[in-house]
Amino acid sequence: MRAFFIPFIQDALRSAAIETDKDILIEKPTEKKFGDFSTNIALLLAKELKRSPRDLAAELIGLLSFPAGTVLKCDVAGPGFINFHLDSSFIMRTVRDVMTEGDAFGSSPVGKGQRAIVEYVSANPTGPLTVGRGRGGVLGDCIANLLDTQGYDVQREYYFNDAGRQMQILAESVRYRYLEQCGIAVDFPETHYQGDYIGNIAETLFIEHGNGLASIDNLAIFKETAEGIIFDSIRKTLARLSITHDSFFNEHTLYRAGEGGISPNQAVIEALDAKGFISIYDSATWFLTTKLGQEKDKVLIKSSGDPSYRLPDIAYHVTKFNRGFSLMVNVFGADHIDEYPDVNEALKILGYDTGRIRVAINQFVTTTVGGQTIKMSTRKGNADLLDDLIDDVGADATRLFFIMRSKDSHLNFDVDLAKKQSKDNPVFYLQYAHARVCSLMRMADKEVGFKADSATGQALAILDSEVEIELGSALLDYPDVIQSCLRFLEPQKMVEYLHDVAELYHKFYHECPILKADPEIRTARLELSLCVRQVLRNGFTILGISAPESM
RNA sequence: GUGCCCGUAGCUCAAUGGAUAGAGCAUCAGCCUUCUAAGCUGAGGGUUACUGGUUCGAGUCCAGUCGGGCAUACCA
């Protein structure tokens, strides 16, 4: 609906011979008396034009010409806002778009023909997924869903490394537990993985091989078995949250020679070297970030000859450019915050357009159980497992809790609260509104023969009560909310919005008789209910939560 | 020490530089012979951590102070 105003305001600005590159901001005023929408454009332009904002607003209003039956009146208010009062039947006529566009309501073709990659989760297969990982997983999945609606060809990718030091430690950990199974006393190092799952993997090996592996020094079978089992568990856990990936990118492929006989890692070194940003000293290969004003250079190849994580990270991003993505979204946790700037600098030096990369960093999750905060560490094995959480509170609540807070805020996941399968759980409030419409439709079919499938939305325009207009207007905000979520990479705004829609629907349901109303009104109210259901469904699809037909 | 995030109602958190800072939970008072009460209506609750600055206007931007989290690896 906001987009409706833009061309008319642009026309008025042209008529007034005003040129500006300022964004025309359309807002919903906080108070009803200020109209349905407002713009602050006169306030923004007043200074550079050296004019009084109120005069400017008045002049623009004089030049605005909206089609008949849309905007009832415009006024100047406060310091120079222009407030628009809409014809309520215009709002309700437009609500019909929800019905005609259906699942596509809120979609736009802006990303058509463009490929986007969203990288998320990207946990190395060293252990089961923790609660903390879940947040980034759900965030990434929602962002990918949002991009889907905008016509992008979206690829969901999981980047992992199964060849690093941590995997070595994992393999050793399994071996120690396996030796214990064989009845051999071992001194299990504190530095190794303590979790129960290690013992379970060892047991699997013991069942299959008996003592047969006890004297093998090669860790390969321990590593491979562990990786297989753990990756399987990670995928299963993600699947429970409806998180799936189109591709799993193994970091190790960047070490292997490709076309031209050199590895992607080596290609990065050579390209940076050609730009004068590589130096070898202290037996290591360094990225000369001090030339960029940083305090220290960064190691790309360790003195052992192995690349540090930075080098493959850079090479990995080069592959994203080479694979033809025009938009790259990286989702990761706050602990990786220092990793991105170096990658970004390297890519810039190599001539890539880093403006195509957007980074969504989510802050940590702390879990409280019984009022006690649990600190997470995969290594110590005391982490909250994502699977356990899903067992406790269900997939829908898990997803919603992860994204109902801004990614920039620390998330305090109160497991006791989320465990309550009661009205305290915010997911129920949203789903209940959906179930309520479904129930109403069943009743409407039975009582008055109303068929949801053949509803046209033509009756909507006769609705004129305050709550109906407010509800209709809220439904029309949905496309704007998607845009807002994408601008900030913040699906949390969708949760808030859907809450508002549900609240208005409950209020409408309470205030307005539907099945008992006169036939014409009844049809209109049923149609409005259908539109509410459609918007809720579309929103739930983005959030990845289910839309129950009854509760 | 330095960089990033945060500090808003009793608690958990919202709020593109806009008009009287909003929700949920908790507390209190109402509403089911009527389409799902997992709902609705109302009340109380605030010096937006603090001090300055920028401007028509600051919770939001800038500087500083205090407090919390995360990073500051030849781990990923």
PDB file of C-alpha atoms in Angstrom, chain A residues 158-256:
ATOM      1  CA  TYR A 158      26.077 -25.331   4.217  1.00  0.00           C
ATOM      2  CA  TYR A 159      29.823 -24.780   4.365  1.00  0.00           C
ATOM      3  CA  PHE A 160      31.871 -27.215   6.395  1.00  0.00           C
ATOM      4  CA  ASN A 161      35.322 -28.478   7.009  1.00  0.00           C
ATOM      5  CA  ASP A 162      35.963 -32.145   7.698  1.00  0.00           C
ATOM      6  CA  ALA A 163      39.723 -31.960   7.522  1.00  0.00           C
ATOM      7  CA  GLY A 164      40.813 -29.588  10.238  1.00  0.00           C
ATOM      8  CA  ARG A 165      42.341 -29.902  13.643  1.00  0.00           C
ATOM      9  CA  GLN A 166      38.998 -30.199  15.374  1.00  0.00           C
ATOM     10  CA  MET A 167      38.158 -33.261  13.288  1.00  0.00           C
ATOM     11  CA  GLN A 168      41.483 -34.755  14.268  1.00  0.00           C
ATOM     12  CA  ILE A 169      40.631 -34.260  17.927  1.00  0.00           C
ATOM     13  CA  LEU A 170      37.196 -35.720  17.297  1.00  0.00           C
ATOM     14  CA  ALA A 171      38.722 -38.856  15.758  1.00  0.00           C
ATOM     15  CA  GLU A 172      41.116 -39.205  18.662  1.00  0.00           C
ATOM     16  CA  SER A 173      38.271 -38.779  21.120  1.00  0.00           C
ATOM     17  CA  VAL A 174      36.336 -41.597  19.478  1.00  0.00           C
ATOM     18  CA  ARG A 175      39.404 -43.773  19.515  1.00  0.00           C
ATOM     19  CA  TYR A 176      39.921 -43.251  23.240  1.00  0.00           C
ATOM     20  CA  ARG A 177      36.310 -44.205  23.948  1.00  0.00           C
ATOM     21  CA  TYR A 178      36.633 -47.177  21.653  1.00  0.00           C
ATOM     22  CA  LEU A 179      39.704 -48.402  23.548  1.00  0.00           C
ATOM     23  CA  GLU A 180      37.720 -48.098  26.762  1.00  0.00           C
ATOM     24  CA  GLN A 181      35.054 -50.289  25.183  1.00  0.00           C
ATOM     25  CA  CYS A 182      37.763 -52.811  24.473  1.00  0.00           C
ATOM     26  CA  GLY A 183      38.619 -52.798  28.157  1.00  0.00           C
ATOM     27  CA  ILE A 184      41.839 -50.871  27.701  1.00  0.00           C
ATOM     28  CA  ALA A 185      42.506 -48.229  30.327  1.00  0.00           C
ATOM     29  CA  VAL A 186      43.052 -44.785  28.809  1.00  0.00           C
ATOM     30  CA  ASP A 187      43.628 -41.360  30.207  1.00  0.00           C
ATOM     31  CA  PHE A 188      40.968 -39.339  28.365  1.00  0.00           C
ATOM     32  CA  PRO A 189      42.392 -35.845  27.756  1.00  0.00           C
ATOM     33  CA  GLU A 190      40.428 -32.847  29.009  1.00  0.00           C
ATOM     34  CA  THR A 191      41.079 -31.105  25.720  1.00  0.00           C
ATOM     35  CA  HIS A 192      39.001 -33.676  23.854  1.00  0.00           C
ATOM     36  CA  TYR A 193      35.299 -33.992  23.234  1.00  0.00           C
ATOM     37  CA  GLN A 194      33.516 -35.094  26.375  1.00  0.00           C
ATOM     38  CA  GLY A 195      29.981 -35.558  25.071  1.00  0.00           C
ATOM     39  CA  ASP A 196      28.093 -38.832  25.416  1.00  0.00           C
ATOM     40  CA  TYR A 197      27.724 -39.049  21.651  1.00  0.00           C
ATOM     41  CA  ILE A 198      31.429 -39.874  21.373  1.00  0.00           C
ATOM     42  CA  GLY A 199      30.889 -42.976  23.452  1.00  0.00           C
ATOM     43  CA  ASN A 200      27.909 -43.951  21.328  1.00  0.00           C
ATOM     44  CA  ILE A 201      29.971 -43.726  18.157  1.00  0.00           C
ATOM     45  CA  ALA A 202      32.702 -45.795  19.798  1.00  0.00           C
ATOM     46  CA  GLU A 203      30.111 -48.368  20.766  1.00  0.00           C
ATOM     47  CA  THR A 204      28.902 -48.591  17.182  1.00  0.00           C
ATOM     48  CA  LEU A 205      32.452 -49.314  16.089  1.00  0.00           C
ATOM     49  CA  PHE A 206      32.895 -51.853  18.851  1.00  0.00           C
ATOM     50  CA  ILE A 207      29.724 -53.699  17.914  1.00  0.00           C
ATOM     51  CA  GLU A 208      30.851 -53.852  14.316  1.00  0.00           C
ATOM     52  CA  HIS A 209      34.537 -54.573  14.738  1.00  0.00           C
ATOM     53  CA  GLY A 210      34.996 -55.946  18.240  1.00  0.00           C
ATOM     54  CA  ASN A 211      38.596 -55.447  19.361  1.00  0.00           C
ATOM     55  CA  GLY A 212      39.753 -55.390  15.772  1.00  0.00           C
ATOM     56  CA  LEU A 213      40.597 -51.691  15.657  1.00  0.00           C
ATOM     57  CA  ALA A 214      42.463 -51.503  18.941  1.00  0.00           C
ATOM     58  CA  SER A 215      45.904 -51.746  17.437  1.00  0.00           C
ATOM     59  CA  ILE A 216      45.237 -49.552  14.400  1.00  0.00           C
ATOM     60  CA  ASP A 217      47.105 -46.273  14.527  1.00  0.00           C
ATOM     61  CA  ASN A 218      45.421 -44.762  11.485  1.00  0.00           C
ATOM     62  CA  LEU A 219      42.526 -42.620  12.639  1.00  0.00           C
ATOM     63  CA  ALA A 220      40.683 -42.680   9.307  1.00  0.00           C
ATOM     64  CA  ILE A 221      37.987 -45.149  10.284  1.00  0.00           C
ATOM     65  CA  PHE A 222      37.312 -43.296  13.524  1.00  0.00           C
ATOM     66  CA  LYS A 223      37.059 -40.009  11.717  1.00  0.00           C
ATOM     67  CA  GLU A 224      34.907 -41.261   8.907  1.00  0.00           C
ATOM     68  CA  THR A 225      32.538 -43.156  11.149  1.00  0.00           C
ATOM     69  CA  ALA A 226      32.173 -40.185  13.467  1.00  0.00           C
ATOM     70  CA  GLU A 227      31.648 -37.763  10.609  1.00  0.00           C
ATOM     71  CA  GLY A 228      29.019 -39.964   9.012  1.00  0.00           C
ATOM     72  CA  ILE A 229      27.044 -40.444  12.196  1.00  0.00           C
ATOM     73  CA  ILE A 230      27.319 -36.828  13.289  1.00  0.00           C
ATOM     74  CA  PHE A 231      26.400 -35.364   9.921  1.00  0.00           C
ATOM     75  CA  ASP A 232      23.449 -37.656   9.834  1.00  0.00           C
ATOM     76  CA  SER A 233      22.306 -36.408  13.209  1.00  0.00           C
ATOM     77  CA  ILE A 234      22.808 -32.782  12.179  1.00  0.00           C
ATOM     78  CA  ARG A 235      20.693 -33.231   9.075  1.00  0.00           C
ATOM     79  CA  LYS A 236      17.993 -34.983  11.056  1.00  0.00           C
ATOM     80  CA  THR A 237      17.888 -32.220  13.615  1.00  0.00           C
ATOM     81  CA  LEU A 238      17.694 -29.560  10.916  1.00  0.00           C
ATOM     82  CA  ALA A 239      14.971 -31.477   9.129  1.00  0.00           C
ATOM     83  CA  ARG A 240      12.899 -31.420  12.305  1.00  0.00           C
ATOM     84  CA  LEU A 241      12.991 -27.629  12.028  1.00  0.00           C
ATOM     85  CA  SER A 242      12.217 -27.783   8.298  1.00  0.00           C
ATOM     86  CA  ILE A 243      15.702 -26.540   7.517  1.00  0.00           C
ATOM     87  CA  THR A 244      17.163 -28.057   4.395  1.00  0.00           C
ATOM     88  CA  HIS A 245      20.148 -27.152   2.262  1.00  0.00           C
ATOM     89  CA  ASP A 246      20.563 -27.359  -1.480  1.00  0.00           C
ATOM     90  CA  SER A 247      24.299 -27.791  -1.271  1.00  0.00           C
ATOM     91  CA  PHE A 248      26.974 -28.797   1.196  1.00  0.00           C
ATOM     92  CA  PHE A 249      30.273 -27.166   0.359  1.00  0.00           C
ATOM     93  CA  ASN A 250      33.284 -29.024   1.695  1.00  0.00           C
ATOM     94  CA  GLU A 251      36.057 -26.610   2.526  1.00  0.00           C
ATOM     95  CA  HIS A 252      38.557 -29.304   1.653  1.00  0.00           C
ATOM     96  CA  THR A 253      37.747 -29.042  -2.048  1.00  0.00           C
ATOM     97  CA  LEU A 254      39.468 -25.653  -1.936  1.00  0.00           C
ATOM     98  CA  TYR A 255      42.741 -27.386  -1.150  1.00  0.00           C
ATOM     99  CA  ARG A 256      42.673 -29.544  -4.251  1.00  0.00           C
TER     100      ARG A 256
END
